[in-house]
Amino acid sequence: MTDKADKTRQRILENAKTEFLGKGFSGASLRTIAKNAGVTTGALYGLFSSKDDLFEALVGEHASFFLKEFSEAQDTFASLAPGVQVDTMHANSNSVLEKLLDYMFDHITAFRLLLSCSAGSRYELWLERLITIEEESAKNFMAVLKSQGRQTENLSDEIIHMLSGSFLHGVMENVVHEMPRTRAVENIRMLQKYATAGWNALLGLD
C-alpha cells in the first residue's frame, strides 16, 4: 500500500470510528464516512469491501485477542490438578480479569464499539461467545468438585448461563460507561468478591 493510500485508509478509519460510535453499526452510513474522510464512496469500497469489513478493521484484532486470551486462561486452569483448581480458583480469576481489563482500557474505543455499537454486525454476539466460554468453565469446575465427592447445588444450564452472563455484563459495564481505569479495577475487585461469595455458597466452598 502506498503512503497516500495508507493515509486515506487511516482517514476513513477515523471517520468510521466516529460514525459507528455515534450511530451504531446499523445506523452508520458508508456514504457519510466517505464524505467526511474526503473520499468518494468508490474509493472507500476500494479499501473496504463492506460496512462489516470496515467495522472489522476497527475491532477485529482486539476482539480476537481477547477471546483467545480468555479461552486459553480457562483451558490453562482446567489443566491444573483438581486440588489446585479448588485452591486457586478465585485468585486465578482475579488475575485473568485484571490483565484483560488492562487490555480493554488500552484499546478502549475498539471495546466500546464491540459492546455498544456492534448490533447488526458479525460481532454482535461477541459477548455471548465469552459467556459461553465462562459457562463451560463453570460446568467443568463443578464436575471437578463432584469428582472429589463435594456436595454442590444441582445448577441448571439456565442458571449457570444467568450467573455467567450477569458477571461478564458487570465487567463490561466499566467500558460501556467509560469508567476511569483505576475505578474500573476497584469495581472488578468488588464484583469478584460478590461473585466469589455466591459461587462459594452454591458450590459448597464456604
Coordinates of C-alpha atoms in Angstrom, one line a residue:
M1 CA 0.0 0.0 0.0
T2 CA 1.4 3.4 -1.0
D3 CA 1.8 6.2 1.6
K4 CA -1.1 8.1 0.1
A5 CA -3.4 5.0 0.2
D6 CA -2.4 4.3 3.8
K7 CA -3.2 7.9 4.8
T8 CA -6.5 7.6 3.0
R9 CA -7.2 4.4 4.9
Q10 CA -6.5 6.0 8.2
R11 CA -8.8 8.9 7.5
I12 CA -11.6 6.5 6.6
L13 CA -11.0 4.5 9.8
E14 CA -11.0 7.6 12.0
N15 CA -14.2 8.8 10.4
A16 CA -15.8 5.4 10.6
K17 CA -14.9 5.2 14.3
T18 CA -16.8 8.5 14.9
E19 CA -19.8 7.4 12.7
F20 CA -20.1 3.9 14.4
L21 CA -19.8 5.4 17.9
G22 CA -22.5 8.0 17.1
K23 CA -25.0 5.8 15.2
G24 CA -24.1 2.2 15.9
F25 CA -23.2 -0.3 13.2
S26 CA -26.8 -0.5 11.7
G27 CA -27.3 3.3 11.6
A28 CA -23.9 4.2 10.2
S29 CA -23.6 5.3 6.6
L30 CA -20.7 4.5 4.4
R31 CA -21.6 7.5 2.2
T32 CA -21.3 9.8 5.3
I33 CA -18.0 8.1 6.3
A34 CA -16.6 8.6 2.8
K35 CA -17.7 12.2 2.6
N36 CA -16.2 13.1 6.0
A37 CA -13.0 11.4 5.1
G38 CA -12.8 13.4 1.8
V39 CA -13.0 10.4 -0.5
T40 CA -15.6 9.0 -2.9
T41 CA -17.7 6.0 -1.9
G42 CA -15.9 4.1 -4.7
A43 CA -12.5 4.9 -3.1
L44 CA -13.8 3.6 0.2
Y45 CA -15.0 0.4 -1.4
G46 CA -11.6 0.0 -3.0
L47 CA -10.2 -0.4 0.5
F48 CA -13.1 -2.0 2.4
S49 CA -15.5 -4.4 0.7
S50 CA -18.4 -3.7 3.0
K51 CA -19.6 -2.0 6.2
D52 CA -18.8 -5.2 8.1
D53 CA -15.3 -5.2 6.7
L54 CA -14.8 -1.6 7.8
F55 CA -16.1 -2.4 11.3
E56 CA -13.9 -5.4 11.5
A57 CA -10.8 -3.3 10.7
L58 CA -11.6 -1.3 13.8
V59 CA -12.4 -4.1 16.2
G60 CA -11.4 -7.5 14.8
E61 CA -7.8 -7.7 16.1
H62 CA -8.8 -6.8 19.6
A63 CA -12.0 -8.9 19.7
S64 CA -10.0 -12.0 18.6
F65 CA -7.1 -11.4 21.0
F66 CA -9.5 -11.0 24.0
L67 CA -11.4 -14.2 23.1
K68 CA -8.2 -16.1 22.6
E69 CA -6.7 -15.0 25.9
F70 CA -9.9 -15.6 27.8
S71 CA -10.3 -19.1 26.4
E72 CA -6.7 -20.0 26.9
A73 CA -6.9 -18.9 30.5
Q74 CA -9.9 -21.2 31.1
D75 CA -8.0 -24.1 29.4
T76 CA -4.9 -23.5 31.5
F77 CA -7.0 -23.5 34.7
A78 CA -8.8 -26.7 33.6
S79 CA -5.5 -28.4 33.1
L80 CA -4.5 -28.0 36.7
A81 CA -4.8 -30.8 39.2
P82 CA -8.3 -30.8 40.9
G83 CA -6.9 -29.8 44.3
V84 CA -5.0 -26.9 42.8
Q85 CA -8.1 -25.7 40.9
V86 CA -10.1 -25.6 44.1
D87 CA -7.3 -23.7 46.0
T88 CA -6.6 -21.2 43.3
M89 CA -10.0 -20.6 41.5
H90 CA -10.7 -17.1 42.8
A91 CA -7.1 -15.9 42.7
N92 CA -6.8 -17.2 39.1
S93 CA -10.0 -15.5 38.1
N94 CA -8.9 -12.1 39.6
S95 CA -5.5 -12.2 37.8
V96 CA -7.0 -13.0 34.4
L97 CA -9.7 -10.4 34.7
E98 CA -7.4 -7.6 35.7
K99 CA -5.0 -8.4 32.9
L100 CA -7.8 -8.4 30.3
L101 CA -9.3 -5.2 31.8
D102 CA -6.0 -3.5 31.2
Y103 CA -6.1 -4.7 27.6
M104 CA -9.6 -3.3 27.2
F105 CA -8.6 0.1 28.5
D106 CA -5.5 0.1 26.3
H107 CA -7.9 -0.2 23.4
I108 CA -11.0 1.4 24.9
T109 CA -12.5 2.6 21.6
A110 CA -12.5 -0.8 20.0
F111 CA -14.2 -2.3 23.0
R112 CA -16.8 0.5 23.2
L113 CA -17.6 -0.3 19.6
L114 CA -17.8 -4.0 20.3
L115 CA -20.0 -3.7 23.4
S116 CA -22.3 -0.7 22.5
C117 CA -22.3 -0.3 18.7
S118 CA -22.0 -3.8 17.1
A119 CA -25.7 -4.8 16.7
G120 CA -26.2 -5.9 13.1
S121 CA -22.6 -6.7 12.6
R122 CA -20.8 -10.0 12.6
Y123 CA -19.6 -9.1 16.1
E124 CA -22.9 -8.5 17.7
L125 CA -22.7 -11.9 19.6
W126 CA -19.1 -11.4 20.7
L127 CA -20.0 -11.1 24.4
E128 CA -22.2 -14.1 24.1
R129 CA -19.2 -16.1 23.0
L130 CA -17.4 -15.0 26.1
I131 CA -20.4 -16.0 28.2
T132 CA -20.4 -19.5 26.6
I133 CA -16.7 -20.0 27.5
E134 CA -17.4 -18.9 31.1
E135 CA -20.4 -21.3 31.3
E136 CA -18.3 -24.2 30.1
S137 CA -15.6 -23.4 32.6
A138 CA -18.1 -23.3 35.4
K139 CA -19.6 -26.7 34.4
N140 CA -16.1 -28.2 34.2
F141 CA -15.2 -26.9 37.6
M142 CA -18.4 -28.3 39.1
A143 CA -17.5 -31.7 37.6
V144 CA -14.1 -31.5 39.3
L145 CA -15.8 -30.8 42.6
K146 CA -18.2 -33.7 42.2
S147 CA -15.3 -36.0 41.3
Q148 CA -13.8 -35.1 44.7
G149 CA -17.0 -36.0 46.5
R150 CA -18.0 -32.5 47.3
Q151 CA -21.7 -31.6 47.6
T152 CA -22.8 -28.8 45.3
E153 CA -26.1 -27.4 44.3
N154 CA -27.6 -29.0 41.2
L155 CA -27.5 -26.0 39.0
S156 CA -29.4 -25.9 35.7
D157 CA -27.9 -24.8 32.4
E158 CA -30.2 -21.8 32.6
I159 CA -28.9 -20.6 36.0
I160 CA -25.3 -21.1 35.0
H161 CA -25.9 -19.0 31.9
M162 CA -27.6 -16.3 34.0
L163 CA -24.7 -16.2 36.6
S164 CA -22.0 -16.2 33.9
G165 CA -23.8 -13.6 31.9
S166 CA -24.6 -11.3 34.8
F167 CA -20.9 -11.4 35.9
L168 CA -19.4 -10.7 32.5
H169 CA -22.0 -8.0 31.7
G170 CA -21.0 -6.4 35.0
V171 CA -17.3 -6.5 34.0
M172 CA -18.1 -4.9 30.6
E173 CA -20.2 -2.1 32.2
N174 CA -16.9 -0.5 33.1
V175 CA -16.1 0.0 29.4
V176 CA -19.7 0.8 28.3
H177 CA -19.9 3.6 30.9
E178 CA -16.3 4.8 30.4
M179 CA -15.2 4.4 34.0
P180 CA -11.7 5.7 34.8
R181 CA -9.3 2.8 34.7
T182 CA -8.5 2.9 38.4
R183 CA -12.2 3.0 39.3
A184 CA -12.8 0.0 37.0
V185 CA -10.1 -2.0 38.7
E186 CA -11.8 -1.3 42.1
N187 CA -15.2 -2.2 40.6
I188 CA -13.8 -5.5 39.3
R189 CA -12.4 -6.4 42.7
M190 CA -15.8 -5.7 44.3
L191 CA -17.7 -7.6 41.7
Q192 CA -15.3 -10.5 42.2
K193 CA -15.9 -10.5 46.0
Y194 CA -19.6 -10.6 45.3
A195 CA -19.4 -13.4 42.8
T196 CA -17.0 -15.4 45.0
A197 CA -19.4 -15.4 47.9
G198 CA -22.3 -16.5 45.7
W199 CA -20.3 -19.3 44.0
N200 CA -18.8 -20.5 47.3
A201 CA -22.3 -20.8 48.7
L202 CA -23.6 -22.7 45.6
L203 CA -20.6 -25.0 45.3
G204 CA -20.2 -25.7 49.0
L205 CA -16.9 -24.0 49.3
D206 CA -17.7 -21.8 52.3

